[in-house]
Amino acid sequence: MDLSGRFGARSGDGVPFREAAALESLHIGGGEEFRQMVPPENAGGFAALLELPPTQAVELLHSSSSSASQATTLHSLGTLSFPSNPLLMERASRFSVIATDNQQNGNVSGETTTTSSVPSNEHIKTEPAETETCDQAAVEKQSNRCGKRKELDKKVKSSTKKKNKSSEENEKLPYVHVRARRGQATDSHSLAERARREKINARMKLLQELVPGCDKIQGTALVLDEIINHVQSLQRQVEMLSMRLASVNPRIDFNLDTILASENGSLMDGSFNGATMQLAWPLQVMETEQSYHHRQLQQPPSQQWPFDGLNQPVWGREENQDHGNDHNNLMVGSTSLHPNQVKMEL
Amino acid sequence: MASAYNPIYTDVPEKDVFALHFLQTLSNLRTQNSFSSPDNKTSDRVKKIKKAAYVSMARAAGATNRLWSRSLLHQAAKRNNKNVRFLRRKRRVTWLMRRRSNRGDPIEDVAAERLRNLVPGGGGMETSKLMEETAHYIKCLSMQVKVMQCLVDGLSPK
């Protein structure tokens, strides 16, 4: 992600030591390998930060996890402070599963995080809390300035860190810290690289679940090949279906614009029959439109298929029979009908 | 996969949203005079339908929330000589290019390159972001395929 990139890009900066606590923060994609440690003392703004549960920090560090809406809420906060968004708290509490699966303590509930974070929010706002704001900026993916700060924290950290596995105490931490394992370099490059790799692995797992038959394959290259094959096959299917649709199309006159324009009339007519209720919403509308047309123009159902003729009744019958099979597939969003109905009624 | 566990946001709307968008796009195609005339070549119609499918899929999946959908709509608009509506983050792209050139060549870069060619808008993305987009793209594609399959099954004669 961008943040890990910034680490590498600005590794040459020499910056003063700003924190007494030997902390290092890095935002993570997965959480299993990262150790967490208790900060030894409170330095300035850390006093309030440390009381925050780690779930918020985990949320902060999940830069990629924040959807666009979340990011915008964070942006709207203006100052680089902790997320007072309760939705984020809730997400953070859920993400605590990821970050704390190595921990002895269980998850921290969302309610406790919310209450405890509120008083510390103002405190955070006043203090130029470097790493927290940097994490948050990482979540927002906006500020280069915070990337520099975070990188600086990491550099500081790497210079003072011991190379041994830390104990798993994280409950007082506002964010997840990365600790170099034994024998691993604490170079900011490698740490950023490792974080990046963790993110890629997490997404690879996500993709593996998505693509059928990918769980059994070992090795990232083969999994990626499988994913690429799946995407290609899906695109080919779209092309194939569009060809079939094109061949079928001249026989059907959709008349969708008239349907959608006059949907109020059709829907309020109550001209549904039992069969039409099984169809998805647009097809439902088509059905009613057909019956509407049928009533209006009183044309007998013909076996021919003129371009602008009323072949809808026959087509409707086909729709009925064919969609009876997969009505359960298409009926997923039958609730979408109701807002439209309500809208028309109003 | 449980959305509660997965921090990566790849939710996709239900099938009827896709169906609605697709049918709307098809109806727009229908109202075009060039479409329903019998002397139209089948390949042109196929291409138009395919483009309609992709555009409607991009719209249904949240048009501007995802990079691939944005890039798809941008391509489609450019082909129709429409104005560009989406803001491009040019600076981020250049920074990413610089960063990518600095790195070595891990195993997955080759496959990532192929993926970038497949997924629309993948050229300016980092690998992790690319994989997110791919996941969402796969979900939307499968949804679109289901919708089109149902449509074709419904419309084809017995």
XYZ file of C-alpha atoms in Angstrom:
504
model
C 0.000 0.000 0.000
C 1.013 3.530 -0.094
C 2.145 3.696 3.447
C 4.590 0.878 3.208
C 5.784 2.480 0.068
C 6.469 5.660 1.873
C 8.646 3.835 4.264
C 10.955 2.835 1.566
C 10.825 6.130 -0.179
C 11.783 8.209 2.753
C 14.116 6.025 4.593
C 16.881 8.495 4.275
C 15.330 11.095 6.493
C 17.094 11.810 9.688
C 14.638 12.854 12.257
C 14.851 13.581 15.919
C 13.743 11.126 18.446
C 10.309 12.046 19.463
C 9.006 9.276 21.560
C 10.220 7.878 24.736
C 8.296 4.739 24.307
C 10.005 2.212 22.206
C 7.080 1.613 20.063
C 6.807 0.849 16.515
C 3.695 0.976 14.534
C 3.027 -0.423 11.208
C -0.198 -1.081 9.571
C -0.967 -4.632 8.802
C -3.024 -6.645 6.460
C -3.330 -9.816 8.449
C -2.604 -10.014 12.064
C -1.371 -13.370 12.964
C 2.323 -12.896 12.919
C 2.623 -9.598 14.616
C 3.650 -9.439 18.185
C 2.498 -6.709 20.404
C 4.129 -5.230 23.373
C 3.357 -2.898 26.184
C 4.920 0.488 25.925
C 7.220 0.981 28.862
C 6.246 4.458 29.855
C 4.005 7.217 28.860
C 5.445 9.993 26.889
C 3.341 13.035 26.389
C 0.312 12.224 24.403
C 0.825 8.542 24.763
C -0.718 8.578 28.180
C -4.138 8.836 26.760
C -3.346 6.777 23.768
C -2.236 3.834 25.746
C -5.451 3.511 27.545
C -7.251 2.949 24.387
C -7.970 -0.594 23.575
C -6.084 -2.099 20.721
C -9.114 -2.630 18.624
C -9.194 0.956 17.578
C -5.603 0.840 16.646
C -6.178 -2.247 14.640
C -8.889 -0.440 12.841
C -6.586 2.479 12.319
C -3.993 0.288 10.873
C -6.295 -1.369 8.496
C -5.892 1.245 5.921
C -7.096 -0.954 3.182
C -9.994 -2.128 5.191
C -11.689 1.184 5.396
C -14.215 1.573 2.709
C -14.636 4.812 0.930
C -17.451 5.846 3.198
C -15.335 5.250 6.240
C -12.511 7.193 4.783
C -14.762 10.104 4.095
C -16.030 10.137 7.624
C -12.487 10.215 8.780
C -11.730 13.027 6.444
C -14.618 14.960 7.747
C -13.143 14.908 11.183
C -10.668 17.452 10.062
C -8.005 17.126 12.643
C -6.069 13.985 12.774
C -7.744 12.468 15.742
C -9.042 9.145 16.715
C -12.112 7.972 14.970
C -15.064 8.989 16.951
C -17.201 7.244 14.453
C -19.087 4.576 16.303
C -19.272 2.541 13.201
C -15.517 2.439 13.096
C -15.455 1.405 16.701
C -17.720 -1.422 15.942
C -15.615 -2.471 13.021
C -12.543 -2.161 15.135
C -14.022 -4.399 17.715
C -14.769 -6.909 15.059
C -11.302 -6.677 13.673
C -9.910 -7.370 17.046
C -10.424 -10.973 16.129
C -7.717 -10.649 13.584
C -5.231 -8.719 15.576
C -5.630 -10.498 18.819
C -5.937 -14.063 17.789
C -2.519 -14.621 19.211
C -3.328 -12.952 22.410
C -4.316 -14.578 25.594
C -6.993 -12.048 26.203
C -10.026 -12.297 24.091
C -11.688 -9.679 22.044
C -12.526 -6.357 23.439
C -16.131 -5.519 23.021
C -17.131 -2.599 20.956
C -19.019 -0.897 23.710
C -16.061 -0.560 25.979
C -13.959 0.864 23.242
C -16.528 3.475 22.465
C -16.818 4.758 25.977
C -13.165 4.739 26.708
C -12.186 6.353 23.500
C -14.437 9.358 23.787
C -12.613 11.096 26.638
C -9.317 10.367 25.060
C -10.367 11.804 21.773
C -10.058 15.347 22.868
C -6.805 14.587 24.502
C -5.583 13.135 21.308
C -6.679 16.102 19.363
C -4.559 18.423 21.369
C -1.502 16.306 21.386
C 0.365 15.914 18.190
C 0.288 12.205 18.513
C 2.529 11.136 15.794
C 1.951 7.516 15.291
C -1.738 7.559 15.890
C -2.297 10.312 13.462
C -0.029 8.561 11.122
C -2.022 5.418 11.429
C -5.166 7.263 10.879
C -3.723 9.028 7.934
C -2.775 5.674 6.680
C -6.370 4.716 7.018
C -7.370 7.794 5.173
C -4.623 7.265 2.659
C -4.263 10.915 2.264
C -1.494 12.615 4.074
C 2.099 12.302 3.021
C 3.183 14.196 6.059
C 1.978 11.485 8.369
C 3.649 8.893 6.293
C 6.887 10.607 7.000
C 6.144 10.689 10.662
C 5.255 7.079 10.747
C 8.353 6.201 8.884
C 10.344 8.200 11.313
C 8.771 6.333 14.164
C 9.710 3.136 12.585
C 13.262 4.193 12.066
C 13.488 5.239 15.651
C 12.011 2.012 16.708
C 14.280 -0.105 14.665
C 17.305 1.500 16.176
C 16.249 0.782 19.688
C 14.500 -2.508 19.393
C 15.867 -5.772 20.598
C 15.718 -8.745 18.410
C 13.712 -11.152 20.422
C 10.153 -12.250 20.427
C 8.080 -10.153 22.697
C 5.417 -11.284 25.018
C 1.908 -10.987 23.887
C 0.518 -8.081 25.799
C -1.497 -5.822 23.732
C -4.582 -4.900 25.632
C -3.345 -1.482 26.523
C -2.111 -0.648 23.096
C -3.937 1.665 20.799
C -2.484 0.003 17.777
C -0.695 -3.072 16.701
C 3.025 -2.972 16.692
C 5.290 -4.916 14.532
C 8.206 -6.531 16.127
C 11.029 -8.019 14.256
C 11.427 -11.658 14.886
C 14.648 -13.252 15.826
C 17.211 -13.064 13.130
C 15.192 -10.759 10.971
C 16.401 -7.403 9.890
C 14.815 -4.403 11.427
C 15.434 -2.379 8.406
C 12.545 -0.189 7.566
C 12.572 -1.548 4.081
C 12.201 -5.098 5.158
C 9.566 -4.221 7.687
C 7.570 -2.397 5.121
C 8.116 -5.234 2.786
C 6.892 -7.674 5.357
C 3.791 -5.612 6.045
C 3.094 -5.418 2.389
C 3.513 -9.118 2.041
C 1.100 -9.703 4.869
C -1.480 -7.616 3.127
C -0.999 -9.436 -0.105
C -1.337 -12.759 1.627
C -4.527 -11.698 3.299
C -6.025 -10.690 0.011
C -4.809 -13.856 -1.558
C -6.755 -15.786 1.027
C -9.789 -13.724 0.228
C -9.429 -14.507 -3.430
C -8.877 -18.148 -2.691
C -12.178 -18.354 -0.963
C -13.828 -16.659 -3.862
C -12.544 -18.838 -6.618
C -13.804 -22.389 -6.415
C -11.179 -25.028 -6.073
C -8.406 -22.731 -5.012
C -8.121 -23.823 -1.424
C -6.333 -26.999 -2.222
C -3.649 -25.415 -4.306
C -0.436 -24.626 -2.577
C 1.789 -21.843 -3.626
C 0.879 -18.358 -4.573
C 1.818 -18.607 -8.203
C -0.564 -21.451 -8.914
C -3.328 -19.799 -6.983
C -2.848 -16.645 -8.972
C -2.934 -18.621 -12.177
C -6.162 -20.180 -11.075
C -7.620 -16.799 -10.273
C -6.595 -15.475 -13.651
C -8.188 -18.461 -15.316
C -11.361 -17.878 -13.398
C -11.545 -14.239 -14.417
C -10.898 -15.153 -18.010
C -13.561 -17.815 -17.954
C -16.056 -15.379 -16.475
C -15.302 -12.850 -19.153
C -15.677 -15.509 -21.807
C -18.989 -16.498 -20.320
C -20.165 -12.922 -20.526
C -19.172 -12.806 -24.135
C -20.881 -16.101 -24.864
C -24.078 -15.044 -23.164
C -24.079 -11.730 -24.931
C -23.821 -13.583 -28.222
C -26.741 -15.738 -27.287
C -28.669 -12.725 -26.171
C -27.949 -11.010 -29.430
C -29.268 -13.932 -31.380
C -32.384 -14.097 -29.271
C -32.944 -10.388 -29.119
C -34.643 -9.515 -32.376
C -37.520 -11.712 -31.400
C -38.266 -9.835 -28.276
C -39.514 -6.375 -27.847
C -38.651 -5.229 -24.403
C -40.517 -2.004 -24.271
C -38.734 -1.315 -21.082
C -38.883 2.407 -21.276
C -42.621 2.352 -21.446
C -42.685 -0.196 -18.707
C -40.476 1.778 -16.435
C -42.233 4.992 -17.228
C -45.622 3.635 -16.509
C -44.650 1.436 -13.677
C -46.883 3.242 -11.276
C -49.900 2.450 -13.325
C -48.969 -1.145 -13.805
C -48.019 -1.743 -10.241
C -50.977 -0.051 -8.748
C -53.330 -1.843 -11.002
C -52.986 -4.897 -8.900
C -52.887 -6.893 -12.050
C -50.436 -9.338 -10.683
C -51.285 -12.893 -11.093
C -49.719 -15.619 -9.065
C -47.125 -16.458 -11.643
C -45.773 -12.980 -11.924
C -45.033 -12.794 -8.255
C -42.307 -15.279 -8.790
C -40.303 -13.137 -11.114
C -37.678 -10.598 -10.274
C -38.682 -7.002 -10.188
C -37.926 -5.875 -13.724
C -39.410 -9.023 -15.113
C -42.380 -8.538 -12.862
C -42.829 -5.148 -14.296
C -42.602 -6.576 -17.732
C -45.272 -9.068 -16.896
C -47.635 -6.457 -15.667
C -46.860 -4.320 -18.626
C -47.735 -7.175 -20.878
C -51.005 -7.735 -19.189
C -51.545 -4.023 -19.352
C -50.868 -3.955 -23.042
C -52.909 -7.014 -23.438
C -55.875 -5.450 -21.850
C -55.485 -2.211 -23.669
C -54.942 -3.353 -27.184
C -56.709 -6.663 -26.931
C -54.534 -8.440 -29.323
C -54.647 -12.163 -29.308
C -51.402 -13.858 -28.486
C -49.775 -14.668 -31.746
C -47.157 -17.131 -32.570
C -45.261 -14.662 -34.657
C -42.707 -12.241 -33.361
C -42.970 -8.874 -35.051
C -40.475 -6.303 -34.012
C -42.894 -3.880 -32.559
C -45.758 -6.222 -32.129
C -47.270 -7.530 -29.024
C -45.520 -10.748 -28.553
C -45.294 -10.123 -24.876
C -47.949 -12.546 -23.784
C -46.167 -15.455 -25.390
C -42.882 -14.261 -24.099
C -44.473 -13.806 -20.746
C -45.563 -17.389 -20.759
C -42.053 -18.447 -21.514
C -40.792 -16.226 -18.791
C -43.199 -17.768 -16.406
C -42.217 -21.293 -17.132
C -38.553 -20.719 -17.334
C -38.291 -18.487 -14.408
C -40.279 -20.774 -12.288
C -37.146 -22.796 -12.025
C -34.829 -20.067 -11.075
C -37.244 -17.757 -9.446
C -35.544 -18.439 -6.196
C -32.407 -17.072 -7.753
C -33.906 -13.950 -9.089
C -36.196 -13.358 -6.195
C -33.382 -12.253 -4.015
C -34.270 -8.636 -4.266
C -38.002 -8.720 -4.210
C -37.819 -6.113 -1.527
C -36.701 -3.654 -4.136
C -40.225 -3.711 -5.407
C -41.621 -2.336 -2.212
C -39.771 0.968 -2.128
C -40.974 1.643 -5.622
C -44.483 0.722 -4.676
C -44.367 2.888 -1.648
C -42.954 5.705 -3.679
C -45.745 5.462 -6.171
C -48.365 5.281 -3.519
C -47.124 8.428 -1.935
C -17.094 -15.525 3.847
C -18.248 -13.557 6.843
C -18.139 -9.883 6.319
C -17.560 -9.383 9.981
C -14.273 -11.156 9.813
C -13.107 -9.784 6.546
C -11.807 -6.259 6.812
C -11.515 -5.947 3.086
C -14.677 -4.475 1.773
C -15.948 -6.469 -1.153
C -19.679 -6.478 -0.853
C -21.700 -6.643 -3.964
C -25.346 -5.748 -4.437
C -27.986 -8.358 -4.973
C -28.789 -9.887 -8.263
C -31.811 -7.788 -9.002
C -29.743 -4.628 -9.005
C -27.616 -6.106 -11.724
C -30.674 -7.318 -13.532
C -32.296 -3.943 -13.429
C -29.247 -2.126 -14.684
C -28.684 -4.605 -17.428
C -32.239 -4.447 -18.634
C -32.215 -0.689 -18.527
C -29.097 -0.612 -20.632
C -30.574 -3.092 -23.043
C -33.691 -1.043 -23.391
C -31.558 1.971 -24.150
C -29.943 -0.080 -26.823
C -33.312 -1.010 -28.180
C -34.440 2.522 -28.608
C -31.492 3.145 -30.833
C -32.579 2.875 -34.404
C -29.501 1.076 -35.516
C -30.119 -1.779 -33.213
C -33.365 -3.304 -34.225
C -32.952 -2.977 -37.935
C -32.603 -6.359 -39.505
C -29.672 -5.463 -41.672
C -27.480 -5.021 -38.648
C -24.590 -7.350 -38.479
C -24.715 -9.772 -35.638
C -21.211 -9.036 -34.520
C -22.011 -5.377 -34.046
C -24.992 -6.266 -31.967
C -22.947 -8.689 -29.966
C -20.372 -6.067 -29.272
C -22.972 -3.590 -28.236
C -24.634 -6.039 -25.946
C -21.341 -6.975 -24.434
C -20.471 -3.400 -23.834
C -23.912 -2.843 -22.378
C -23.361 -5.756 -20.064
C -20.084 -4.417 -18.782
C -21.311 -0.896 -18.382
C -24.412 -1.974 -16.572
C -22.338 -4.205 -14.352
C -20.042 -1.339 -13.522
C -23.001 0.857 -12.664
C -24.739 -1.762 -10.626
C -21.679 -2.527 -8.587
C -21.259 1.008 -7.402
C -20.018 3.080 -10.248
C -17.429 5.256 -8.663
C -16.591 3.308 -5.579
C -14.378 0.860 -7.282
C -11.440 1.451 -9.510
C -12.345 -1.144 -12.075
C -15.852 0.141 -12.503
C -14.603 3.671 -12.796
C -12.130 2.699 -15.436
C -14.744 0.677 -17.317
C -17.150 3.567 -17.425
C -14.352 5.852 -18.413
C -13.436 3.626 -21.320
C -17.007 3.375 -22.428
C -17.479 7.101 -22.214
C -14.332 7.738 -24.130
C -15.501 5.469 -26.882
C -18.690 7.462 -27.131
C -16.668 10.657 -27.052
C -18.324 11.748 -23.877
C -16.619 14.001 -21.405
C -14.515 12.585 -18.682
C -16.326 12.870 -15.442
C -14.113 11.059 -13.025
C -11.184 12.700 -11.478
C -7.946 10.919 -11.979
C -5.450 10.666 -9.207
C -2.512 11.256 -11.363
C -0.032 11.915 -8.608
C -0.707 8.659 -6.893
C -0.258 6.769 -10.076
C 3.118 8.261 -10.740
C 4.251 7.613 -7.229
C 3.196 4.018 -7.493
C 5.006 3.618 -10.770
C 8.140 4.935 -9.205
C 7.777 2.644 -6.277
C 7.111 -0.386 -8.374
C 10.132 0.142 -10.494
C 12.332 0.262 -7.442
C 11.312 -3.101 -6.178
C 12.655 -6.420 -7.246
C 10.754 -9.079 -9.043
C 8.900 -11.343 -6.685
C 7.137 -14.411 -7.790
C 3.727 -12.923 -8.122
C 4.695 -9.982 -10.242
C 4.312 -11.987 -13.399
C 0.859 -13.140 -12.461
C -0.007 -9.708 -11.175
C 0.861 -8.309 -14.547
C -1.532 -10.700 -16.226
C -4.185 -9.802 -13.731
C -3.634 -6.155 -14.432
C -4.307 -6.750 -18.062
C -7.482 -8.589 -17.265
C -9.060 -6.389 -14.680
C -9.981 -3.002 -16.066
C -8.119 -0.173 -14.496
C -5.453 -2.393 -13.121
C -2.534 -0.608 -14.593
C -2.117 1.949 -11.860
C -2.654 -0.193 -8.844
C -0.420 -1.796 -6.337
C -0.609 -5.522 -5.985
C -2.635 -5.581 -2.810
C -5.129 -3.083 -4.143
C -5.223 -5.004 -7.373
C -6.224 -8.137 -5.564
C -8.983 -6.336 -3.748
C -10.303 -5.067 -7.024
C -10.037 -8.514 -8.503
C -12.117 -9.998 -5.723
C -14.842 -7.443 -6.189
C -14.620 -7.799 -9.943
C -14.999 -11.547 -9.732
C -18.054 -11.213 -7.553
C -19.675 -8.732 -9.877
C -18.792 -10.746 -12.928
C -20.363 -13.876 -11.531
C -23.470 -11.939 -10.604
C -23.692 -10.503 -14.088
C -23.203 -13.928 -15.603
C -26.048 -15.280 -13.505
C -28.334 -12.470 -14.560
C -27.529 -12.914 -18.213
C -27.931 -16.656 -17.944
C -31.365 -16.281 -16.447
C -32.299 -13.798 -19.106
C -31.137 -15.983 -21.926
C -32.856 -18.988 -20.472
C -36.036 -17.053 -20.140
C -35.964 -15.620 -23.582
C -34.824 -18.576 -25.581
C -37.506 -20.704 -27.151
C -38.050 -24.192 -25.960
